[in-house]
PDB file of C-alpha atoms in Angstrom:
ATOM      1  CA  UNK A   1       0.000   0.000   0.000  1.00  0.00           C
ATOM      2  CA  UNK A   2       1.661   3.235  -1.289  1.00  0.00           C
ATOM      3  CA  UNK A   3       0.285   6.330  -2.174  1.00  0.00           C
ATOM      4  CA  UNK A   4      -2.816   5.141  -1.430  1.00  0.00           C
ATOM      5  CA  UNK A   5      -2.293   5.430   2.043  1.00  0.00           C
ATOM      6  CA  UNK A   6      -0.418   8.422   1.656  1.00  0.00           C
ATOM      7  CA  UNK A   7      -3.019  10.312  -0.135  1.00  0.00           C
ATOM      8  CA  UNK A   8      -5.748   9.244   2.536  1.00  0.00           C
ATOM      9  CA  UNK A   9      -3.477  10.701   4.854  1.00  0.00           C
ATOM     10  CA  UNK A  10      -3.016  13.708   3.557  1.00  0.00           C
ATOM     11  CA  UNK A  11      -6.714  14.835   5.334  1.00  0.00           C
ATOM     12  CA  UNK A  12      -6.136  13.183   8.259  1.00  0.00           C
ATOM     13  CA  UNK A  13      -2.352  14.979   9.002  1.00  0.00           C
ATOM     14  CA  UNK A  14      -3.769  17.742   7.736  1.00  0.00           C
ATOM     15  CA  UNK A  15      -6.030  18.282  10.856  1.00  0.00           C
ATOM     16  CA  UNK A  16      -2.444  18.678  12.615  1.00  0.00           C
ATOM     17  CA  UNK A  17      -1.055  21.405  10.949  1.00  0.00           C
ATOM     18  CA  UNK A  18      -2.818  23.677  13.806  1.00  0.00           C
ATOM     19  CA  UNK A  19      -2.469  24.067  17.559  1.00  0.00           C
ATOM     20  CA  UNK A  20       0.141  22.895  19.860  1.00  0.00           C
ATOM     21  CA  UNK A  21       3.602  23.443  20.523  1.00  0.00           C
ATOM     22  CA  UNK A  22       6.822  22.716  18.680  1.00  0.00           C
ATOM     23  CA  UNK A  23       9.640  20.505  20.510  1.00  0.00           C
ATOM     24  CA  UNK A  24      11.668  19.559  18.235  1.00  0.00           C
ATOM     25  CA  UNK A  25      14.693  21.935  17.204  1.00  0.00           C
ATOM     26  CA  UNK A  26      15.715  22.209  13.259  1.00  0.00           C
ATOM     27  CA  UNK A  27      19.202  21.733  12.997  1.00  0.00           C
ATOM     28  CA  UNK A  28      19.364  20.052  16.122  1.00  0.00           C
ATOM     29  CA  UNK A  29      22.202  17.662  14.865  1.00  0.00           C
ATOM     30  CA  UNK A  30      24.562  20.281  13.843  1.00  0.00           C
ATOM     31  CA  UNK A  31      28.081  19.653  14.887  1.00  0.00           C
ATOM     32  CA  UNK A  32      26.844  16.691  16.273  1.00  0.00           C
ATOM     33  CA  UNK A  33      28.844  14.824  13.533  1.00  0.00           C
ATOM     34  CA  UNK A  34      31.979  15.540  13.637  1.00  0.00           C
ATOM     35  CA  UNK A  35      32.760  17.806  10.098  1.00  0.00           C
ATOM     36  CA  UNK A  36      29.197  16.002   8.680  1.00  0.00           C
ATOM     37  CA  UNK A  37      26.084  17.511   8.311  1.00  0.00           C
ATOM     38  CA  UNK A  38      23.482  14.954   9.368  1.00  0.00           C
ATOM     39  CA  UNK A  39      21.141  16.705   7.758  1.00  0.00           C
ATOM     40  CA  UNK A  40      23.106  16.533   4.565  1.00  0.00           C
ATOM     41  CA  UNK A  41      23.895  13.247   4.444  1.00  0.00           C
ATOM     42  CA  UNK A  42      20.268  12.010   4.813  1.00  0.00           C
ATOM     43  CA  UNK A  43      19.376  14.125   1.929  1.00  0.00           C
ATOM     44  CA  UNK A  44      21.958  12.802  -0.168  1.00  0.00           C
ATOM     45  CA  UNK A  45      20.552   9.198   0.508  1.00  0.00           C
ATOM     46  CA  UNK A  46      16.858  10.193  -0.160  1.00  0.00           C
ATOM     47  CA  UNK A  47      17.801  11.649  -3.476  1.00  0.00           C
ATOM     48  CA  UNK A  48      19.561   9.069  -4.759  1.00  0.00           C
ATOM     49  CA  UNK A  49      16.842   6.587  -4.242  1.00  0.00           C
ATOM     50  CA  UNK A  50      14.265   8.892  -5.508  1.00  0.00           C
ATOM     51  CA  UNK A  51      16.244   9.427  -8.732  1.00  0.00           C
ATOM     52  CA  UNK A  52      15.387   5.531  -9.583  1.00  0.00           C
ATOM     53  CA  UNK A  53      12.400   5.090  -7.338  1.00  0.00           C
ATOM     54  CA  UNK A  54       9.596   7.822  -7.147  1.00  0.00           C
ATOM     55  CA  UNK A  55       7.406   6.089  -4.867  1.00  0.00           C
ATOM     56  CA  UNK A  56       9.911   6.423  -2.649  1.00  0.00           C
ATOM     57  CA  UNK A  57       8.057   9.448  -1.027  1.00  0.00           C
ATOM     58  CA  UNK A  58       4.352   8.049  -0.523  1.00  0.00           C
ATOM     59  CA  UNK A  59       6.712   4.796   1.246  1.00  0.00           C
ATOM     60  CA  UNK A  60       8.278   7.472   3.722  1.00  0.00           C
ATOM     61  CA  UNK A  61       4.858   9.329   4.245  1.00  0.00           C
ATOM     62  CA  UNK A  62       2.760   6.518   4.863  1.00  0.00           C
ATOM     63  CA  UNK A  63       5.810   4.963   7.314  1.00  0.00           C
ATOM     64  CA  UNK A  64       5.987   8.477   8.958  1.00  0.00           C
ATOM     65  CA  UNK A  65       2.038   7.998   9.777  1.00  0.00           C
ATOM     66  CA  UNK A  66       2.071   4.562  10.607  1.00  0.00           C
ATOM     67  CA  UNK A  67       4.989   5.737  13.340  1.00  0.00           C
ATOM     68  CA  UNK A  68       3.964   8.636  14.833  1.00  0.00           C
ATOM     69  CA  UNK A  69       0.142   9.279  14.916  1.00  0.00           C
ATOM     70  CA  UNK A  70      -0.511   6.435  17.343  1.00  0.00           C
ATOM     71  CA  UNK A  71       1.985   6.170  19.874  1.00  0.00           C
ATOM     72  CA  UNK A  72       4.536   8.645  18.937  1.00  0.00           C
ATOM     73  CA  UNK A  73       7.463   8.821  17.151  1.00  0.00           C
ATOM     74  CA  UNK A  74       9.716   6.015  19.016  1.00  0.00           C
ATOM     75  CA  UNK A  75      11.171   4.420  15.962  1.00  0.00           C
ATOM     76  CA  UNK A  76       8.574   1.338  17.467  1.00  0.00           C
ATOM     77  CA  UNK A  77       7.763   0.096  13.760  1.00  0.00           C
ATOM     78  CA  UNK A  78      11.292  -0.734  12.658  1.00  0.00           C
ATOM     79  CA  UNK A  79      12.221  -3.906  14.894  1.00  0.00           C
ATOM     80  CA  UNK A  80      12.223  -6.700  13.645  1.00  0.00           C
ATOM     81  CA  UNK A  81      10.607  -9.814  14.637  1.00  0.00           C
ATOM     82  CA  UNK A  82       7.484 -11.624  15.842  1.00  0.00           C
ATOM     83  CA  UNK A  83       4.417  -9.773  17.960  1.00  0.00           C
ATOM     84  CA  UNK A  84       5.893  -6.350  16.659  1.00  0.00           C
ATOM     85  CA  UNK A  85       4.743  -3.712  15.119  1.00  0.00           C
ATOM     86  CA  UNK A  86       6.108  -4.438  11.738  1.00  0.00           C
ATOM     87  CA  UNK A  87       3.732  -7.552  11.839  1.00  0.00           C
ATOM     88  CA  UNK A  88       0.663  -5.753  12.864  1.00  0.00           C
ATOM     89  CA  UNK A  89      -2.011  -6.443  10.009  1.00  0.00           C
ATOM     90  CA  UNK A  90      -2.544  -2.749   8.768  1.00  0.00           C
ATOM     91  CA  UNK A  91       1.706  -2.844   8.735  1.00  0.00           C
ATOM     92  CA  UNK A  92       2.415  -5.841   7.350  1.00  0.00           C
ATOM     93  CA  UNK A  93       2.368  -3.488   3.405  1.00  0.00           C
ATOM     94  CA  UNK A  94       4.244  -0.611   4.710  1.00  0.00           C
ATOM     95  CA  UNK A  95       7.872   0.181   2.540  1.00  0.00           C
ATOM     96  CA  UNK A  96      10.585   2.172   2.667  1.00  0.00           C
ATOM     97  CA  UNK A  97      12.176   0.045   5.893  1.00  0.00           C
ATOM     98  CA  UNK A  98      16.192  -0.421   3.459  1.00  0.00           C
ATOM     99  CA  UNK A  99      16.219   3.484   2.612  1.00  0.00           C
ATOM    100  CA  UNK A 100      15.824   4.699   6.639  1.00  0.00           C
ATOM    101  CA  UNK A 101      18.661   1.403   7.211  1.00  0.00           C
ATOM    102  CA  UNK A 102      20.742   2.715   4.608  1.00  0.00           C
ATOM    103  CA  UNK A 103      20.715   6.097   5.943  1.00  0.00           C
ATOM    104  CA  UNK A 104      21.249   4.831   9.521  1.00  0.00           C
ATOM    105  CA  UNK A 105      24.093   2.705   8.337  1.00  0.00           C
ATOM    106  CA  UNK A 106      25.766   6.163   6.900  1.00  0.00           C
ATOM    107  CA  UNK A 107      25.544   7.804   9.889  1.00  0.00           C
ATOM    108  CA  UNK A 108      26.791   5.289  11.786  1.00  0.00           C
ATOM    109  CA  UNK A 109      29.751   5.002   9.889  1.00  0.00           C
ATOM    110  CA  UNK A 110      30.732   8.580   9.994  1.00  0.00           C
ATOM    111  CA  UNK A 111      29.321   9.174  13.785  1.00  0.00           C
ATOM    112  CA  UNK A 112      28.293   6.488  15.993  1.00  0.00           C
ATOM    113  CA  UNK A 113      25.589   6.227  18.050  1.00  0.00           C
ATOM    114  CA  UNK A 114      24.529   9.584  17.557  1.00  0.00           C
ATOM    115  CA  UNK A 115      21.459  10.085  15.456  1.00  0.00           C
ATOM    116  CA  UNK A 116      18.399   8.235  16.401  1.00  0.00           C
ATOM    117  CA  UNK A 117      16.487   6.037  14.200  1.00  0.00           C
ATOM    118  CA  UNK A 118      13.072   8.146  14.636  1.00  0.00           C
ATOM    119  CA  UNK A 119      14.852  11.673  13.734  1.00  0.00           C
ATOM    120  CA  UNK A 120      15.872   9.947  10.719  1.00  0.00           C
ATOM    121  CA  UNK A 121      12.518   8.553   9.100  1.00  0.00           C
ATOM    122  CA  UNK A 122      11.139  12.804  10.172  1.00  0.00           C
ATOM    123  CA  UNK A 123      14.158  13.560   8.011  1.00  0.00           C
ATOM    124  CA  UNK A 124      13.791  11.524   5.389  1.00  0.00           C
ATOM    125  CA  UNK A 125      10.429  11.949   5.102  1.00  0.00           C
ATOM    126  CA  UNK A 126      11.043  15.743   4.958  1.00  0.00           C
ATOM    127  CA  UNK A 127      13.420  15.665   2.546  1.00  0.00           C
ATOM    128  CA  UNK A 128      11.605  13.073   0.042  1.00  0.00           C
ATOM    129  CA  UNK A 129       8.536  15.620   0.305  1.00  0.00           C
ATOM    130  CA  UNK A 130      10.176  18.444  -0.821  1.00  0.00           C
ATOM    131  CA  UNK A 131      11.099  16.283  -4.455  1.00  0.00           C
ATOM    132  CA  UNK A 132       7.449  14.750  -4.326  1.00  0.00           C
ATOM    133  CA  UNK A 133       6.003  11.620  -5.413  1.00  0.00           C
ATOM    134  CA  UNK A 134       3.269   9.284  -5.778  1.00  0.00           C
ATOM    135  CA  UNK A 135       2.484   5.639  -6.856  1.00  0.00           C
ATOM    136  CA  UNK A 136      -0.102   3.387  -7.455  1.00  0.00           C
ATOM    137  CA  UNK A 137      -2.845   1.224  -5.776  1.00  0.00           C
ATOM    138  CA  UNK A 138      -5.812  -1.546  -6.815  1.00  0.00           C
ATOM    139  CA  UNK A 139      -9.013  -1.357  -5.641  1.00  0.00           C
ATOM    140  CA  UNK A 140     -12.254  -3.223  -5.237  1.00  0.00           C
ATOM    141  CA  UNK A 141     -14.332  -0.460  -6.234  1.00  0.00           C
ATOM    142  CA  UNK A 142     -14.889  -1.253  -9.552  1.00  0.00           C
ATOM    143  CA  UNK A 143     -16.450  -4.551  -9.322  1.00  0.00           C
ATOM    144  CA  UNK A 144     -17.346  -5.429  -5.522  1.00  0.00           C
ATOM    145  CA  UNK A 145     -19.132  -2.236  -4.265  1.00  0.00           C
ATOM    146  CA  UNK A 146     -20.699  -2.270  -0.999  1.00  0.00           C
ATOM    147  CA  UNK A 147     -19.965  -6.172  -0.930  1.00  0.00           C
ATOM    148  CA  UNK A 148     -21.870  -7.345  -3.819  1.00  0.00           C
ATOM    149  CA  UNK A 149     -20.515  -8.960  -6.737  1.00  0.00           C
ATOM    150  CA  UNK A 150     -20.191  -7.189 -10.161  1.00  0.00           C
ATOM    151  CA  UNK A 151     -21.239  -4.046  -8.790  1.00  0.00           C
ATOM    152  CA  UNK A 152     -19.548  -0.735  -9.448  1.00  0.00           C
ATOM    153  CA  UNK A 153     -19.766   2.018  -6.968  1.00  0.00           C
ATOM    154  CA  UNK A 154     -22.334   4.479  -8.386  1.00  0.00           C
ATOM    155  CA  UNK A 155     -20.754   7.631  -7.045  1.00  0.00           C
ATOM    156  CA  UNK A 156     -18.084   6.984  -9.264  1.00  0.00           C
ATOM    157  CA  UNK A 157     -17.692   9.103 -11.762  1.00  0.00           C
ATOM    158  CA  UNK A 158     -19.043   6.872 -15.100  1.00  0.00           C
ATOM    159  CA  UNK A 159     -16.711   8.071 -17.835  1.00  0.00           C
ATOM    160  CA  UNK A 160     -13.620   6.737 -15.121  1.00  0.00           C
ATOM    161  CA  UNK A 161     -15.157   3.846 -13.899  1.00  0.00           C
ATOM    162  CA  UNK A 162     -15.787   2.643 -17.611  1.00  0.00           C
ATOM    163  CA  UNK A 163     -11.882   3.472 -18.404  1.00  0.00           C
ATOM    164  CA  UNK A 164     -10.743   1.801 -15.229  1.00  0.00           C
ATOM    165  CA  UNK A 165     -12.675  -1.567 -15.974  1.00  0.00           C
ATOM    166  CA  UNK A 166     -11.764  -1.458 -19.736  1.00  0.00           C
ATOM    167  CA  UNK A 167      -7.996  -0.524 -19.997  1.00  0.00           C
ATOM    168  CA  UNK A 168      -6.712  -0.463 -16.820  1.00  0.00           C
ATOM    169  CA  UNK A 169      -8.161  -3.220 -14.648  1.00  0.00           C
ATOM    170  CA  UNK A 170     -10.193  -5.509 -16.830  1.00  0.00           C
ATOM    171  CA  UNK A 171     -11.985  -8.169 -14.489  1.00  0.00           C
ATOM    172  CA  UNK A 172      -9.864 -11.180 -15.281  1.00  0.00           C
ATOM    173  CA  UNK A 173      -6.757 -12.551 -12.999  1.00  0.00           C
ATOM    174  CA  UNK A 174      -4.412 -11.077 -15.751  1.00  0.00           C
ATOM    175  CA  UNK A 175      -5.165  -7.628 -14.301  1.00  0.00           C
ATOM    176  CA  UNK A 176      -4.441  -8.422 -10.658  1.00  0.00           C
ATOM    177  CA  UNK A 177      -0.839  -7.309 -10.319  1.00  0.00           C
ATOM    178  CA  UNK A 178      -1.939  -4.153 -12.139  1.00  0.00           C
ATOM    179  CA  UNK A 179      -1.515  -0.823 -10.715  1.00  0.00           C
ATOM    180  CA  UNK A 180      -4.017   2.095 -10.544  1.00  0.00           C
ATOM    181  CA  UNK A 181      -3.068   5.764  -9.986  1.00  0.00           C
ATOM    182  CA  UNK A 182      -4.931   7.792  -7.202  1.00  0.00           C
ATOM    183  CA  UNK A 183      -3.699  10.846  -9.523  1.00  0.00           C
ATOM    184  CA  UNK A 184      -3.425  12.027 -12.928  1.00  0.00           C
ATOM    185  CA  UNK A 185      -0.604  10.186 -14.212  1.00  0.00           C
ATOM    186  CA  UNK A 186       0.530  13.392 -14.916  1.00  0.00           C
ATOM    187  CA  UNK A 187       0.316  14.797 -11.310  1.00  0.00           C
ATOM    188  CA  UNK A 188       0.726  11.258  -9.321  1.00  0.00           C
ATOM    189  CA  UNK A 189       4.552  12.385  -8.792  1.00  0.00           C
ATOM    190  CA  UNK A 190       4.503  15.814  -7.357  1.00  0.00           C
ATOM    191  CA  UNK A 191       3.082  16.804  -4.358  1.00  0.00           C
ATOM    192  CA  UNK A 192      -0.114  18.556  -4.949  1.00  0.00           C
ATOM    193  CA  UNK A 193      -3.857  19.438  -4.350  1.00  0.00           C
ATOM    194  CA  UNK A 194      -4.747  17.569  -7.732  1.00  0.00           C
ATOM    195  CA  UNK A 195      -6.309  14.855  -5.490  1.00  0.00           C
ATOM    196  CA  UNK A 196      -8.517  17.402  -3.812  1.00  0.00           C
ATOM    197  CA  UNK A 197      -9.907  18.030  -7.224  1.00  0.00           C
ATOM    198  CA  UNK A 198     -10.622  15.351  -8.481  1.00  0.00           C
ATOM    199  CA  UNK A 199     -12.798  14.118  -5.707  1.00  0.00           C
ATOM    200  CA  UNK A 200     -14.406  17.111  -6.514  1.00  0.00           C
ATOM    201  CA  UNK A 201     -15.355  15.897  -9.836  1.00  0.00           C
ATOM    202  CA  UNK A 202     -16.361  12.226  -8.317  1.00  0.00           C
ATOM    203  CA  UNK A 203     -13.008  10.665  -9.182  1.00  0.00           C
ATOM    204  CA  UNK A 204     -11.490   9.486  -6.326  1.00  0.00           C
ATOM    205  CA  UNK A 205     -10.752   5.803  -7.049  1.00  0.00           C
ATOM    206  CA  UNK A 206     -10.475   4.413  -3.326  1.00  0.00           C
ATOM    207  CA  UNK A 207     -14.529   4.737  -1.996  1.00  0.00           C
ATOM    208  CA  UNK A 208     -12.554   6.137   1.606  1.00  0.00           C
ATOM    209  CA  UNK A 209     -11.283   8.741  -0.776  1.00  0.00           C
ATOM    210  CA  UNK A 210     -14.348  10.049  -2.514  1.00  0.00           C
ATOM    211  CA  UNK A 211     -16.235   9.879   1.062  1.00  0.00           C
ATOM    212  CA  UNK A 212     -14.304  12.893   2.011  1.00  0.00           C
ATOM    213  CA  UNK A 213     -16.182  14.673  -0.368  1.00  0.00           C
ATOM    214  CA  UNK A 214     -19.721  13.038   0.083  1.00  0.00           C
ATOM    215  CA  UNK A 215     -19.153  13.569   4.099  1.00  0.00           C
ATOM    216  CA  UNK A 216     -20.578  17.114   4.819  1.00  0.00           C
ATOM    217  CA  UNK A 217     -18.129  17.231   7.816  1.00  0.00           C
ATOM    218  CA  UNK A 218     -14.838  16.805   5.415  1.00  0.00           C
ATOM    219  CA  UNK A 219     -16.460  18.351   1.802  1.00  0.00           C
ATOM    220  CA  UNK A 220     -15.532  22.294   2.902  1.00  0.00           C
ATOM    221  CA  UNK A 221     -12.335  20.815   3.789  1.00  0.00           C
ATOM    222  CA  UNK A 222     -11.299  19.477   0.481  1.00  0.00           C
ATOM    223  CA  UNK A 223     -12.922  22.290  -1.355  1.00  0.00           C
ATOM    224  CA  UNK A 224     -10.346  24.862   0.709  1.00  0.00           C
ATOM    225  CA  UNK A 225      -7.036  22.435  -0.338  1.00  0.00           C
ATOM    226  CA  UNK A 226      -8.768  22.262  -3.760  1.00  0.00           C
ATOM    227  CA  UNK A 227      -9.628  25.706  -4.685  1.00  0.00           C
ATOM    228  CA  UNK A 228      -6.337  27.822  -3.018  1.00  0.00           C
ATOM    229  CA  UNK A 229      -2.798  27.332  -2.473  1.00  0.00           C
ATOM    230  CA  UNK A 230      -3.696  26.747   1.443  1.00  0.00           C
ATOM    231  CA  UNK A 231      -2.620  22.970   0.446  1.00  0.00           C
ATOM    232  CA  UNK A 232       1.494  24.225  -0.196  1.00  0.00           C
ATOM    233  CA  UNK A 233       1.914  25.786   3.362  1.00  0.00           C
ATOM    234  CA  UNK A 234      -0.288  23.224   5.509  1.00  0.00           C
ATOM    235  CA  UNK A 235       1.292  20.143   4.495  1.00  0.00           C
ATOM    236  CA  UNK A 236       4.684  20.707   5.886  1.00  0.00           C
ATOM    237  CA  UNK A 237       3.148  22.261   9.199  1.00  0.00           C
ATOM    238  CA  UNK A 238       1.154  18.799   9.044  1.00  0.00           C
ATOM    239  CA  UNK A 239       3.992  16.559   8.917  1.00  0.00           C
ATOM    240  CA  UNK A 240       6.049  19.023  11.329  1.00  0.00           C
ATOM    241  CA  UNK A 241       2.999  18.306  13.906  1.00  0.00           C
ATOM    242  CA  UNK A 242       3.168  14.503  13.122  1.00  0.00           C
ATOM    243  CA  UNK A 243       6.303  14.345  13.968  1.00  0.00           C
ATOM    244  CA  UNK A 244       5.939  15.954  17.730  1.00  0.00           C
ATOM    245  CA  UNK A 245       3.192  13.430  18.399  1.00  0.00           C
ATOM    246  CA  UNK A 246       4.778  12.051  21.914  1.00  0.00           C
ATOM    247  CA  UNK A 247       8.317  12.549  20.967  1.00  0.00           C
ATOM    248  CA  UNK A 248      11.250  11.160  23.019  1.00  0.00           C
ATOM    249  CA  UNK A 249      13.868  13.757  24.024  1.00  0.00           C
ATOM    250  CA  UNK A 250      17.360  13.548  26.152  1.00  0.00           C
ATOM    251  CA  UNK A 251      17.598  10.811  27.728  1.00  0.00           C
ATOM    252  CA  UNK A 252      14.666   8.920  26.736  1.00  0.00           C
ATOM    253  CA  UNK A 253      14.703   6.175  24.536  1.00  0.00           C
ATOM    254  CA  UNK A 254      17.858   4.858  23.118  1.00  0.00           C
ATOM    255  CA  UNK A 255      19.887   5.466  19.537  1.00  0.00           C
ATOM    256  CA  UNK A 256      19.841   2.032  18.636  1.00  0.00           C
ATOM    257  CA  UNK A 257      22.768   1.130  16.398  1.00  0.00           C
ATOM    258  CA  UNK A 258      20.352  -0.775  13.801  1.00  0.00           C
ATOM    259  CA  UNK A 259      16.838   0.456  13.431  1.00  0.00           C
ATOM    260  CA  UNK A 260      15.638  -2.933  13.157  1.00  0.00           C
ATOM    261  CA  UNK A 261      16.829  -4.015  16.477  1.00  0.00           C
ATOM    262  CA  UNK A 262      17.225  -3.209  19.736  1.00  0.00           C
ATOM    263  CA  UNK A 263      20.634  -2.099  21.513  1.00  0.00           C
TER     264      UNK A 263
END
């Protein structure tokens, strides 16, 4: 599950961007490394794996999510192993685990023991945001609506429902491994309010998506991220919010060595 999730949570972090009160420090890790910039160095990861992998961003944005907006931002999801996390059900599909173990691997090379595992997927994240990015996702909507068989969801938009079950994903096992954009192709790898709009125009392909629109409580919302530039400034204050959610500071927690494992 990749931008799918991240595009569903785009509403939902959204309703951070307001209220509370910062406690985390930008720059925090400077000098911290020696003559590296942490900073630096975790941007130089994320854009080399953007540069073959686009997706790379909805991976980090849906991890980031996953992480923080339960428990908080303890680097919890990462370890390895049975009863964790990682093996929760709604989990078990999240990606993007290698890039924050490359990065962690960097830094511990060049200064050990110094940069914790959490800071590092709220950097990465940050930094694969600002190049953008969006992938793909099936869906039952198309031919199992509201549970019954061969039904299309009628709030659909017709025209895209008929080009969806034609070309894209016919209704034969051929078609299964097929991917579906929750974008225009065109906008599915920048980050954007294009999804806003086209759930205005009944074309959000996940049903969870195109509620937002039906729901009378969430429809002014996407019409304000649709219909200004309000979209551009409130989703960095979003994921700056996220990343607060219960954070660990001083000597809390640990800076585990390898993500995937505890000290």
């Amino acid at each position: 599950m990749a931008m799918a999730a991240a595009l569903m949570v785009v509403v939902a972090v959204l309703g951070l961007a307001t209220g509370g009160q910062a406690q985390l420090q930008y720059g925090f890790y400077r000098g911290k490394c020696g003559a590296d910039d942490v900073e630096a160095v975790v941007q130089g990861v994320v854009r080399a794996r953007f540069a073959r992998e686009a997706p790379i961003v909805a991976y980090l944005l849906r991890m980031q999510f996953h992480e923080c907006a339960v428990n908080g931002c303890d680097g919890g999801l990462l370890i390895d192993g049975p009863g964790t996390e990682k093996t929760a059900a709604p989990n078990l599909s999240v990606k993007g685990y290698d890039l924050i173990a490359d990065v962690k691997a960097e830094l511990e090379r060049r200064c050990p023991g110094v940069v914790s595992c959490s800071d590092i997927q709220i950097l990465a994240t940050r930094d694969a945001v600002a190049l953008a990015g969006g992938e793909a996702y099936p869906t039952s909507r198309l031919y199992k609506s509201g549970g019954r068989a061969g039904a299309t969801d009628p709030s659909l938009d017709p025209y895209y429902a008929f080009v969806y079950k034609t070309w894209v994903c016919p209704d034969t096992p051929a078609s299964d491994n097929n991917v579906v954009f929750l974008d225009d192709q065109w906008s599915a790898l920048q980050v954007d309010n294009n999804y806003f709009k086209l759930l205005q125009r009944r074309r959000g392909v996940l049903a969870a998506d195109q509620n937002l629109y039906a729901d009378g409580s969430t429809r002014w919302i996407v019409d304000l991220l649709a219909n200004s530039d309000l979209f551009h400034s409130l989703f960095p204050q979003a994921l700056i919010k996220l990343g607060e959610v219960n954070v660990l500071t001083g000597a809390q927690g640990e800076i585990r060595r390898v993500c995937s494992k505890f000290n």
